[in-house]
PDB file of C-alpha atoms in Angstrom:
ATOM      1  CA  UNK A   1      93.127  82.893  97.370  1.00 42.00           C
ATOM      2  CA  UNK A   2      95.216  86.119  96.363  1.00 54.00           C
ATOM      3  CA  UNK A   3      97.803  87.514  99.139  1.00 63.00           C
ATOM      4  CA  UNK A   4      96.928  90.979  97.767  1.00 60.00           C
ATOM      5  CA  UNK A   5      94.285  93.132  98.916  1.00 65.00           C
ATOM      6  CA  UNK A   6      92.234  95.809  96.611  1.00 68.00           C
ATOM      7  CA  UNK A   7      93.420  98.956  98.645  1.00 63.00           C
ATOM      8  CA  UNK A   8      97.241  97.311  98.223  1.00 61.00           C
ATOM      9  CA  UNK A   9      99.723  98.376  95.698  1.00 55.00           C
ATOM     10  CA  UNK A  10     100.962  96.699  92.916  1.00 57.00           C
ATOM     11  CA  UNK A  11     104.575  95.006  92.591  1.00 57.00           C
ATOM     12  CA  UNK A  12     106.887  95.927  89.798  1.00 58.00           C
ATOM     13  CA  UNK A  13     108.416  92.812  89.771  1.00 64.00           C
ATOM     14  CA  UNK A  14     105.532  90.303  88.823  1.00 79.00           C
ATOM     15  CA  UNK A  15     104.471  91.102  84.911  1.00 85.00           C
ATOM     16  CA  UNK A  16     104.476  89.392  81.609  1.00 86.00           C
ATOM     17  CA  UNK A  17     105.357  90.391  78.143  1.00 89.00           C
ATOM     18  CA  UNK A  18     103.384  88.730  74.804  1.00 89.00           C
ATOM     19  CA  UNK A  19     104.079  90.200  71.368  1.00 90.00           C
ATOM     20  CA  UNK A  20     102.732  88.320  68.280  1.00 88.00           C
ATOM     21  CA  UNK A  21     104.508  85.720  66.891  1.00 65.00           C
ATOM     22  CA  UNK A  22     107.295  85.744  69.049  1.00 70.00           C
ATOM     23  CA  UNK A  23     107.517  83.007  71.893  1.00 59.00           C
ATOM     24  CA  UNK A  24     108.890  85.055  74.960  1.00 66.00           C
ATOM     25  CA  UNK A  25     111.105  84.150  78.154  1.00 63.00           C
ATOM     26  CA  UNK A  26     110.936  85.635  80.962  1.00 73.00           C
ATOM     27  CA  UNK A  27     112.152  89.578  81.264  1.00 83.00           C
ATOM     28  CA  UNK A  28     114.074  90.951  83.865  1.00 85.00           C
ATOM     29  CA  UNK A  29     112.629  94.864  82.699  1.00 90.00           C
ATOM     30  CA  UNK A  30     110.354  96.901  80.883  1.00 92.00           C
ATOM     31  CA  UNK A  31     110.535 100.734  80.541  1.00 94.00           C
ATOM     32  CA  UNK A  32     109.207 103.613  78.451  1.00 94.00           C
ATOM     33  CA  UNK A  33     105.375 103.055  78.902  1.00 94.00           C
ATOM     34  CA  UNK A  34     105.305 106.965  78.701  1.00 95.00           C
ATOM     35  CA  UNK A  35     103.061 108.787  76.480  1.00 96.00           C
ATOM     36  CA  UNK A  36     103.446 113.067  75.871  1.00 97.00           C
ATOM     37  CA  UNK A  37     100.548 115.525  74.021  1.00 97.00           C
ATOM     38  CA  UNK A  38     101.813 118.664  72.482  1.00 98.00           C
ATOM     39  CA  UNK A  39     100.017 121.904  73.763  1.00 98.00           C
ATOM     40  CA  UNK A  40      99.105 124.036  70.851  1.00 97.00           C
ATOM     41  CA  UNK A  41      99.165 127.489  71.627  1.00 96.00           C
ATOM     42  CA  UNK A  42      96.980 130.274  69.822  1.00 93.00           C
ATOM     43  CA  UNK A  43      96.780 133.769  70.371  1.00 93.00           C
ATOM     44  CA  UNK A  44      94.807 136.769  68.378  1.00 90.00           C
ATOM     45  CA  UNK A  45      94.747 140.331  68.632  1.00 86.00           C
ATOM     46  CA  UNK A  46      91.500 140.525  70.543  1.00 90.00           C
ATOM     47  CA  UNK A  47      91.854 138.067  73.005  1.00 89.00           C
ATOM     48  CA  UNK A  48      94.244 139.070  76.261  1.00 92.00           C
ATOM     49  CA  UNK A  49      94.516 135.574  77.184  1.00 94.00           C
ATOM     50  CA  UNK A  50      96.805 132.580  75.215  1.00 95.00           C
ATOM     51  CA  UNK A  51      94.687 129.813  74.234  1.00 95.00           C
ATOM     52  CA  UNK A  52      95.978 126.310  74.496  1.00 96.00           C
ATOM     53  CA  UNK A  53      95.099 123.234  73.150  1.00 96.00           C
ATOM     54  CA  UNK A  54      95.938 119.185  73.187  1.00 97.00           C
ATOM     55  CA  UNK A  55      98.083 118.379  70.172  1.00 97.00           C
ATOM     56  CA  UNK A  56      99.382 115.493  68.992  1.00 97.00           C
ATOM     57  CA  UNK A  57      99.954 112.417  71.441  1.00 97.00           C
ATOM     58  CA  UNK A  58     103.557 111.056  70.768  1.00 97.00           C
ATOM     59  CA  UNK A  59     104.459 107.177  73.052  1.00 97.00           C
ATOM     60  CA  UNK A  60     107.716 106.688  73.742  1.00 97.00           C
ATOM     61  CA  UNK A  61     109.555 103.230  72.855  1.00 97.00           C
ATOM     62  CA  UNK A  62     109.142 100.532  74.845  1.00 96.00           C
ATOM     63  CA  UNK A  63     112.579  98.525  76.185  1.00 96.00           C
ATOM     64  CA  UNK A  64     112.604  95.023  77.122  1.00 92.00           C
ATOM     65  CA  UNK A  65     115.393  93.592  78.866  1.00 90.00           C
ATOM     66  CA  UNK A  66     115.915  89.948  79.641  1.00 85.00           C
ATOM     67  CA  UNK A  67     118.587  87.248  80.347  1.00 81.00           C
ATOM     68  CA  UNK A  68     120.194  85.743  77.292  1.00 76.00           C
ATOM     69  CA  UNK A  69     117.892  82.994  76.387  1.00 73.00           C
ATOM     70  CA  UNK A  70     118.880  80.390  73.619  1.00 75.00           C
ATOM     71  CA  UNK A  71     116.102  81.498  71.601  1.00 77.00           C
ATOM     72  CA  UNK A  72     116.821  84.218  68.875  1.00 82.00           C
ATOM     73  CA  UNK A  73     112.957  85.272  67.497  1.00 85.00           C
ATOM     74  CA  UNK A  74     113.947  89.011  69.257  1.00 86.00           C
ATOM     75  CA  UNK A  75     116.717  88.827  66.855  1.00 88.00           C
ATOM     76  CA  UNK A  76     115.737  87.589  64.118  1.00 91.00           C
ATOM     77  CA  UNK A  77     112.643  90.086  63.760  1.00 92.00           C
ATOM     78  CA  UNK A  78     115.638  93.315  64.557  1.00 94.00           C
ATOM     79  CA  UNK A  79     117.770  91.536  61.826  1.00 96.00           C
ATOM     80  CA  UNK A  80     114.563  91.948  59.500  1.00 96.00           C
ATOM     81  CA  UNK A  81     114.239  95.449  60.295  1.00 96.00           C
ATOM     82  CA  UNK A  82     118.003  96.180  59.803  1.00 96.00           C
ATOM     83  CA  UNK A  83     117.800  94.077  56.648  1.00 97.00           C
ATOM     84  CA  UNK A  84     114.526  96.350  55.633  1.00 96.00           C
ATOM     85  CA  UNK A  85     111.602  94.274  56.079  1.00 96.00           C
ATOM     86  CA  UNK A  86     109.754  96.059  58.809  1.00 95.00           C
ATOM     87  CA  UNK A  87     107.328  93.655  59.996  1.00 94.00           C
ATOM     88  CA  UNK A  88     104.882  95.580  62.482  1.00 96.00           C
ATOM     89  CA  UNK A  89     103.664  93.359  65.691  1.00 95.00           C
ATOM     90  CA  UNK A  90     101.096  94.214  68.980  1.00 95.00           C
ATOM     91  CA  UNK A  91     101.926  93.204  71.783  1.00 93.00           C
ATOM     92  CA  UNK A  92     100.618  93.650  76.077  1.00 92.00           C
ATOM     93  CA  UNK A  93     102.886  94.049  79.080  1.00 92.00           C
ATOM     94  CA  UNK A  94     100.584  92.588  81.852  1.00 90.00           C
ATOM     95  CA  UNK A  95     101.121  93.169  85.840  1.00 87.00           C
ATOM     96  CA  UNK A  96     100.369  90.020  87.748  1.00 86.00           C
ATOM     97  CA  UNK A  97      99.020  89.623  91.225  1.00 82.00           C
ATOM     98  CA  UNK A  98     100.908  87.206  93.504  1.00 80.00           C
ATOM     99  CA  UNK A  99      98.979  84.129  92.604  1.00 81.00           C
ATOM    100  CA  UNK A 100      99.366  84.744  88.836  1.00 81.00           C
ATOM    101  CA  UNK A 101      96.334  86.417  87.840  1.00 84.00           C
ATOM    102  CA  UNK A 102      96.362  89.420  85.338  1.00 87.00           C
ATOM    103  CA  UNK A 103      95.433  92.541  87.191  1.00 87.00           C
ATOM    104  CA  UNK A 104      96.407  95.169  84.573  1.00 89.00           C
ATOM    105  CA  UNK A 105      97.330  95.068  80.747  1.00 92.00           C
ATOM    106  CA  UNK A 106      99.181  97.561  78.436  1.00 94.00           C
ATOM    107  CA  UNK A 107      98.511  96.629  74.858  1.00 95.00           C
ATOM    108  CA  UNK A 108     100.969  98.379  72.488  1.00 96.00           C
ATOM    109  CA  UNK A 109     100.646  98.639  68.860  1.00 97.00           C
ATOM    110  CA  UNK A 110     102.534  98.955  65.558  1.00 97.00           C
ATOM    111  CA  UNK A 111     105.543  97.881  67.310  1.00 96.00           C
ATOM    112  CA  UNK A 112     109.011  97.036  65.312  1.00 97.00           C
ATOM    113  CA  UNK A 113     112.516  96.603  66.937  1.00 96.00           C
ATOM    114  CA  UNK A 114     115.070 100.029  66.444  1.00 97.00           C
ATOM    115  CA  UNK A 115     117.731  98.928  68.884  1.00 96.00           C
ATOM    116  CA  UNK A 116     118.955  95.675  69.801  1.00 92.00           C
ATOM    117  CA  UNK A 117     121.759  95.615  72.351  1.00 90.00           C
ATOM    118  CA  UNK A 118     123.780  92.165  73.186  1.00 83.00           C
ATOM    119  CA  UNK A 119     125.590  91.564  76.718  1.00 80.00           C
ATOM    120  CA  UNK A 120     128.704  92.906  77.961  1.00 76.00           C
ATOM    121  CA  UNK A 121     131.116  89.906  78.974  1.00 79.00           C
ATOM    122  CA  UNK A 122     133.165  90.309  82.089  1.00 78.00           C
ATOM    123  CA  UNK A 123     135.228  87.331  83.540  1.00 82.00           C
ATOM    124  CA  UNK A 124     135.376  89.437  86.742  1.00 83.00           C
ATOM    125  CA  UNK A 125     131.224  90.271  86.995  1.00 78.00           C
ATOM    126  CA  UNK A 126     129.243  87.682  88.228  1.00 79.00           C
ATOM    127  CA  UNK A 127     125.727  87.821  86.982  1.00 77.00           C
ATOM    128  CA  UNK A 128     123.532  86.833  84.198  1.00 80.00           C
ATOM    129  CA  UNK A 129     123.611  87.644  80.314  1.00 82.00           C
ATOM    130  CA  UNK A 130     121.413  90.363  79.688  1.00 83.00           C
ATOM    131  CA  UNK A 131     120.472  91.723  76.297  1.00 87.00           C
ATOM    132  CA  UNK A 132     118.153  94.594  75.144  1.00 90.00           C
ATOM    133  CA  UNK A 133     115.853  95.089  72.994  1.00 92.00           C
ATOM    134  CA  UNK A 134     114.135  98.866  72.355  1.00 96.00           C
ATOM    135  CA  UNK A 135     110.944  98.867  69.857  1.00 96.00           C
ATOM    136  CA  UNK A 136     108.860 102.128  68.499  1.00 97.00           C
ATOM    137  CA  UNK A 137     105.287 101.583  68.996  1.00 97.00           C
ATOM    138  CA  UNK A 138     102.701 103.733  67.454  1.00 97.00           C
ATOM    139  CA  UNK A 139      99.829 103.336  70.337  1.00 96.00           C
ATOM    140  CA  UNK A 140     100.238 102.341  73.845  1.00 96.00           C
ATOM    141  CA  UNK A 141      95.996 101.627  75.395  1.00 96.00           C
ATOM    142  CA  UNK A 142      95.217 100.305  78.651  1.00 94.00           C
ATOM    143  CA  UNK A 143      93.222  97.338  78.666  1.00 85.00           C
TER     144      UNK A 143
END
């Protein structure tokens, strides 16, 4: 039996990340699930008011962080892009309840890698290896 209750909020810290074709560890973050819609604004001579409309919707990109896993598919489909051969993938971000279960799914679409960042090495830091990866998407849908 779930620990959560309906009327209880959901964690940030229990979600999973699929993106086709690419076998996925574990990551630490996800950010930029944002989405913006220009206001159009029209005004005529005979009207004493400014008319405003929805525009179009822009998403923001989507950054996954994780620890450094010995699995390169992240890089490998950047290193395509830098090399220019975009190849476009979907993907979902997926909150979990406690037990496991999916609760709540972003799918995003049209997605392709335009950053990749590697981890800083400190022999003073203790921590993990954490590398970043930022990807455009053209749609962002709750499913």
């Amino acid at each position: 039996m779930p620990n959560r209750r309906q009327h209880d909020h959901l964690v940030s810290n229990k979600f999973r990340v699929e993106i086709d074709g690419v076998t996925q560890g574990a990551f630490a973050a996800v950010s930029g699930l944002e989405s913006t819609t220009d206001v159009v604004t029209y005004a005529d001579g005979s009207d004493l008011l400014v008319r405003k409309r929805p525009g179009r919707t822009n998403y923001s990109n989507v950054v996954l962080r994780r620890g450094y896993l010995e699995n390169d598919e992240l890089w490998q489909w950047y290193k395509a892009v830098a090399d220019g051969a975009v190849e476009r993938k979907a993907g979902s971000i997926i909150a979990l309840a406690d037990n496991g279960d999916e609760i709540l799914r972003y799918n995003f679409f049209e997605a392709w890698p335009c950053r990749w960042q590697g981890f800083t090495l400190d022999a003073s830091a203790p921590g993990t290896l954490v590398e970043e990866v930022e990807m455009v998407v053209e749609k962002i849908e709750r499913g």
